[in-house]
Tab-separated table of C-alpha atoms in Angstrom:
chain	number	residue	atom	x	y	z
A	27	MET	CA	17.538	-5.171	24.864
A	28	GLU	CA	18.428	-2.140	23.179
A	29	PRO	CA	16.250	-2.091	19.608
A	30	PRO	CA	18.585	-2.107	16.319
A	31	SER	CA	20.234	1.140	15.391
A	32	PRO	CA	21.598	2.015	11.655
A	33	LYS	CA	24.879	3.705	10.884
A	34	PHE	CA	24.252	7.292	10.661
A	35	ASP	CA	26.848	9.176	8.388
A	36	GLN	CA	29.397	12.069	9.505
A	37	SER	CA	26.366	14.417	9.233
A	38	GLY	CA	24.486	12.387	11.765
A	39	LEU	CA	22.041	11.166	8.996
A	40	VAL	CA	20.522	7.891	7.481
A	41	PRO	CA	18.456	7.721	4.301
A	42	CYS	CA	15.070	6.447	4.723
A	43	VAL	CA	12.895	4.860	2.236
A	44	ILE	CA	9.221	5.136	3.033
A	45	GLN	CA	7.004	2.624	1.985
A	46	ASP	CA	3.248	2.017	2.177
A	47	TRP	CA	2.956	-1.170	4.466
A	48	ARG	CA	-0.186	-2.447	2.809
A	49	SER	CA	0.435	-2.068	-0.900
A	50	GLY	CA	4.394	-2.042	-0.866
A	51	GLU	CA	4.624	1.165	-2.950
A	52	VAL	CA	7.570	3.231	-2.310
A	53	LEU	CA	6.182	6.717	-1.068
A	54	THR	CA	9.239	8.763	-0.541
A	55	LEU	CA	13.004	9.157	0.386
A	56	ALA	CA	13.930	11.331	3.536
A	57	TYR	CA	16.445	11.093	6.205
A	58	MET	CA	16.420	10.504	9.915
A	59	ASN	CA	18.749	11.396	12.478
A	60	GLU	CA	19.067	9.507	15.858
A	61	GLU	CA	16.233	11.460	17.344
A	62	ALA	CA	13.986	11.287	14.325
A	63	LEU	CA	14.178	7.536	14.986
A	64	ARG	CA	13.988	7.751	18.742
A	65	LEU	CA	10.897	9.619	18.163
A	66	SER	CA	9.247	7.396	15.583
A	67	ARG	CA	9.553	4.378	17.786
A	68	GLU	CA	8.130	6.108	20.851
A	69	THR	CA	5.084	7.774	19.268
A	70	GLY	CA	4.506	5.645	16.609
A	71	GLU	CA	4.402	8.136	13.998
A	72	LEU	CA	7.192	9.255	11.190
A	73	HIS	CA	9.527	11.450	12.138
A	74	LEU	CA	12.564	12.429	9.738
A	75	PHE	CA	15.255	15.288	9.360
A	76	SER	CA	14.995	17.906	6.697
A	77	ARG	CA	18.279	18.778	5.357
A	78	SER	CA	17.133	21.858	3.488
A	79	ARG	CA	15.395	23.458	6.886
A	80	ASN	CA	18.080	21.738	9.150
A	81	GLU	CA	15.472	20.735	11.822
A	82	LEU	CA	13.508	17.712	12.994
A	83	TRP	CA	10.281	17.099	10.845
A	84	HIS	CA	7.038	15.158	12.022
A	85	LYS	CA	5.642	13.941	8.978
A	86	GLY	CA	2.216	15.448	8.286
A	87	ALA	CA	2.349	17.593	11.324
A	88	THR	CA	1.214	20.761	9.432
A	89	SER	CA	-0.852	19.046	6.691
A	90	GLY	CA	-2.353	15.974	8.858
A	91	ASN	CA	-0.991	13.582	6.227
A	92	THR	CA	0.929	11.665	9.129
A	93	GLN	CA	2.307	8.408	8.525
A	94	ALA	CA	1.720	5.678	11.359
A	95	VAL	CA	4.833	3.359	11.837
A	96	LYS	CA	4.140	-0.031	11.460
A	97	ALA	CA	7.841	-1.322	10.994
A	98	LEU	CA	11.228	-0.265	10.957
A	99	ARG	CA	13.879	-2.293	9.048
A	100	PHE	CA	17.375	-1.792	8.302
A	101	ASP	CA	19.308	-2.960	5.228
A	102	CYS	CA	22.533	-5.618	5.260
A	103	ASP	CA	24.952	-2.858	6.095
A	104	SER	CA	22.745	-0.692	8.951
A	105	ASP	CA	23.196	2.069	6.628
A	106	ALA	CA	19.687	2.865	5.324
A	107	VAL	CA	16.108	2.613	6.841
A	108	LEU	CA	13.035	1.019	5.460
A	109	ALA	CA	9.920	2.621	7.126
A	110	LEU	CA	6.870	0.681	6.446
A	111	VAL	CA	3.983	3.086	7.256
A	112	GLU	CA	0.150	3.634	7.274
A	113	PRO	CA	-0.209	6.869	5.599
A	114	ALA	CA	-3.221	9.317	6.347
A	115	GLY	CA	-3.237	11.011	3.244
A	116	PRO	CA	-0.823	12.020	0.227
A	117	ALA	CA	2.926	11.438	0.871
A	118	CYS	CA	4.070	14.108	-1.314
A	119	HIS	CA	4.031	17.769	-0.697
A	120	THR	CA	2.428	18.282	-4.099
A	121	GLY	CA	-0.631	16.314	-2.897
A	122	GLU	CA	0.489	13.314	-4.955
A	123	ARG	CA	0.096	9.970	-3.530
A	124	THR	CA	3.624	9.417	-3.797
A	125	CYS	CA	6.585	11.705	-4.588
A	126	PHE	CA	7.659	9.232	-7.685
A	127	PHE	CA	5.276	10.437	-9.916
A	128	SER	CA	7.250	11.519	-12.854
A	129	GLY	CA	9.787	9.457	-15.255
A	130	ASP	CA	8.940	6.036	-16.819
A	131	MET	CA	5.540	6.034	-15.719
A	132	GLN	CA	4.082	2.479	-17.344
A	133	PRO	CA	2.146	0.508	-14.959
A	134	LEU	CA	3.551	-2.261	-13.243
A	135	PRO	CA	2.039	-5.677	-12.366
A	136	TYR	CA	2.427	-4.774	-8.486
A	137	GLU	CA	0.611	-1.357	-8.850
A	138	ALA	CA	-2.284	-3.416	-10.270
A	139	LEU	CA	-4.104	-4.263	-7.207
A	140	PRO	CA	-3.682	-1.038	-5.185
A	141	GLY	CA	-4.685	0.647	-7.932
A	142	LEU	CA	-7.988	-1.434	-8.151
A	143	GLU	CA	-8.475	-0.509	-4.752
A	144	ARG	CA	-7.972	3.114	-4.940
A	145	THR	CA	-10.215	2.977	-8.060
A	146	LEU	CA	-12.970	1.054	-6.041
A	147	LYS	CA	-12.795	3.812	-3.220
A	148	ASP	CA	-13.447	6.324	-5.624
A	149	ARG	CA	-16.604	4.545	-7.274
A	150	ALA	CA	-17.950	4.018	-4.109
A	151	GLU	CA	-17.654	7.545	-2.836
A	152	HIS	CA	-18.859	8.977	-6.342
A	153	PRO	CA	-21.089	6.419	-7.835
A	154	THR	CA	-21.835	6.931	-11.596
A	155	GLU	CA	-25.128	5.834	-13.232
A	156	GLY	CA	-24.289	2.796	-15.243
A	157	SER	CA	-21.011	2.041	-13.747
A	158	TYR	CA	-20.849	-1.800	-13.347
A	159	THR	CA	-18.632	-1.512	-10.311
A	160	ALA	CA	-21.061	0.866	-8.690
A	161	LYS	CA	-23.700	-1.695	-9.611
A	162	LEU	CA	-21.851	-4.156	-7.830
A	163	LEU	CA	-20.871	-2.430	-4.554
A	164	ALA	CA	-24.904	-1.437	-4.384
A	165	ASP	CA	-25.638	-5.167	-4.349
A	166	PRO	CA	-23.580	-7.473	-2.227
A	167	PRO	CA	-25.463	-10.811	-2.467
A	168	PHE	CA	-24.876	-10.216	-6.713
A	169	ILE	CA	-20.912	-9.787	-5.940
A	170	GLY	CA	-21.260	-13.103	-4.072
A	171	GLU	CA	-22.800	-14.820	-7.069
A	172	LYS	CA	-20.258	-13.134	-9.477
A	173	VAL	CA	-16.936	-14.252	-7.466
A	174	GLN	CA	-18.725	-17.902	-7.634
A	175	GLU	CA	-19.155	-17.621	-11.302
A	176	GLU	CA	-16.150	-16.055	-12.044
A	177	ALA	CA	-14.327	-18.891	-9.786
A	178	GLU	CA	-16.029	-21.424	-11.720
A	179	GLU	CA	-14.932	-19.844	-15.088
A	180	VAL	CA	-11.098	-20.115	-14.179
A	181	ALA	CA	-11.571	-23.513	-12.679
A	182	ARG	CA	-13.118	-24.675	-16.225
A	183	ALA	CA	-10.294	-22.319	-18.270
A	184	ALA	CA	-7.593	-24.375	-16.155
A	185	ARG	CA	-9.109	-27.869	-17.413
A	186	GLU	CA	-9.689	-26.855	-20.961
A	187	GLU	CA	-8.223	-23.804	-22.283
A	188	SER	CA	-5.035	-21.758	-22.577
A	189	ASP	CA	-2.805	-20.223	-20.197
A	190	GLU	CA	-3.754	-16.994	-21.608
A	191	ARG	CA	-7.563	-17.550	-21.008
A	192	VAL	CA	-6.767	-18.900	-17.707
A	193	ALA	CA	-4.901	-15.399	-16.704
A	194	ASN	CA	-7.949	-13.439	-18.285
A	195	GLU	CA	-10.278	-15.493	-15.950
A	196	ALA	CA	-8.213	-15.331	-12.954
A	197	ALA	CA	-8.053	-11.611	-13.541
A	198	ASP	CA	-12.003	-11.651	-13.448
A	199	VAL	CA	-11.930	-13.668	-9.935
A	200	LEU	CA	-9.233	-10.879	-8.393
A	201	TYR	CA	-11.369	-8.132	-9.695
A	202	HIS	CA	-14.774	-9.324	-8.419
A	203	LEU	CA	-13.302	-10.742	-5.037
A	204	THR	CA	-11.539	-7.104	-4.317
A	205	VAL	CA	-14.997	-5.411	-4.941
A	206	LEU	CA	-16.607	-8.204	-2.447
A	207	LEU	CA	-14.197	-7.154	0.171
A	208	LYS	CA	-14.660	-3.513	-0.508
A	209	SER	CA	-18.544	-3.939	-0.186
A	210	ARG	CA	-17.947	-5.394	3.377
A	211	GLY	CA	-15.543	-2.625	4.442
A	212	LEU	CA	-12.411	-4.989	4.066
A	213	SER	CA	-9.435	-4.592	1.850
A	214	LEU	CA	-6.870	-7.279	0.046
A	215	ALA	CA	-4.587	-6.191	3.108
A	216	ASP	CA	-7.188	-8.048	5.473
A	217	ALA	CA	-7.135	-11.454	3.372
A	218	GLU	CA	-3.273	-11.091	3.338
A	219	GLU	CA	-2.978	-10.701	7.075
A	220	VAL	CA	-5.032	-13.926	7.307
A	221	LEU	CA	-2.518	-15.379	5.174
A	222	LEU	CA	0.312	-14.076	7.001
A	223	GLY	CA	-1.047	-15.721	10.264
A	224	ARG	CA	-1.115	-18.928	8.943
A	225	ARG	CA	2.486	-19.000	7.903
A	226	ARG	CA	3.127	-18.980	11.728
């Protein structure tokens, strides 16, 4: 059975939105031609078509910031591709994690947990004296105690306190749970994959 294929325009191109498969964050917008799509499927690494250079482009071939293709999806009209990727480094040629780093940049709710995981990675690699996060990461049993304590607090808030308190205590649980996962070499995505497996 032939894999699905998008509708290429008169220039033989189709827009491709590139999204981090773990966080859901949009990394960039580029274009694919038929060969780029074929190579992305065959090699498992993202290939695109550069309109400015008028040539096929293996993302990260020069910089090393490749993007492993986890899934390719097509919109309802089959005239756009969504590439879900695992990036090996920054997506943007400027060195930024995503190409969308200017404009209206107030933090959005879906960015909170991916941002927290990046902060934890930085704290683990560059611990600073007096950092609560560094203290937690250096003492995994203490993190477990904190997760238990915060879970008890959110349960108590659910019984006795306002919605605002419940949200605050839930945020504390999420923070400490994310630190616990990081201390074990895991991420929120590992827990999310377990949840996905339970849906089957």
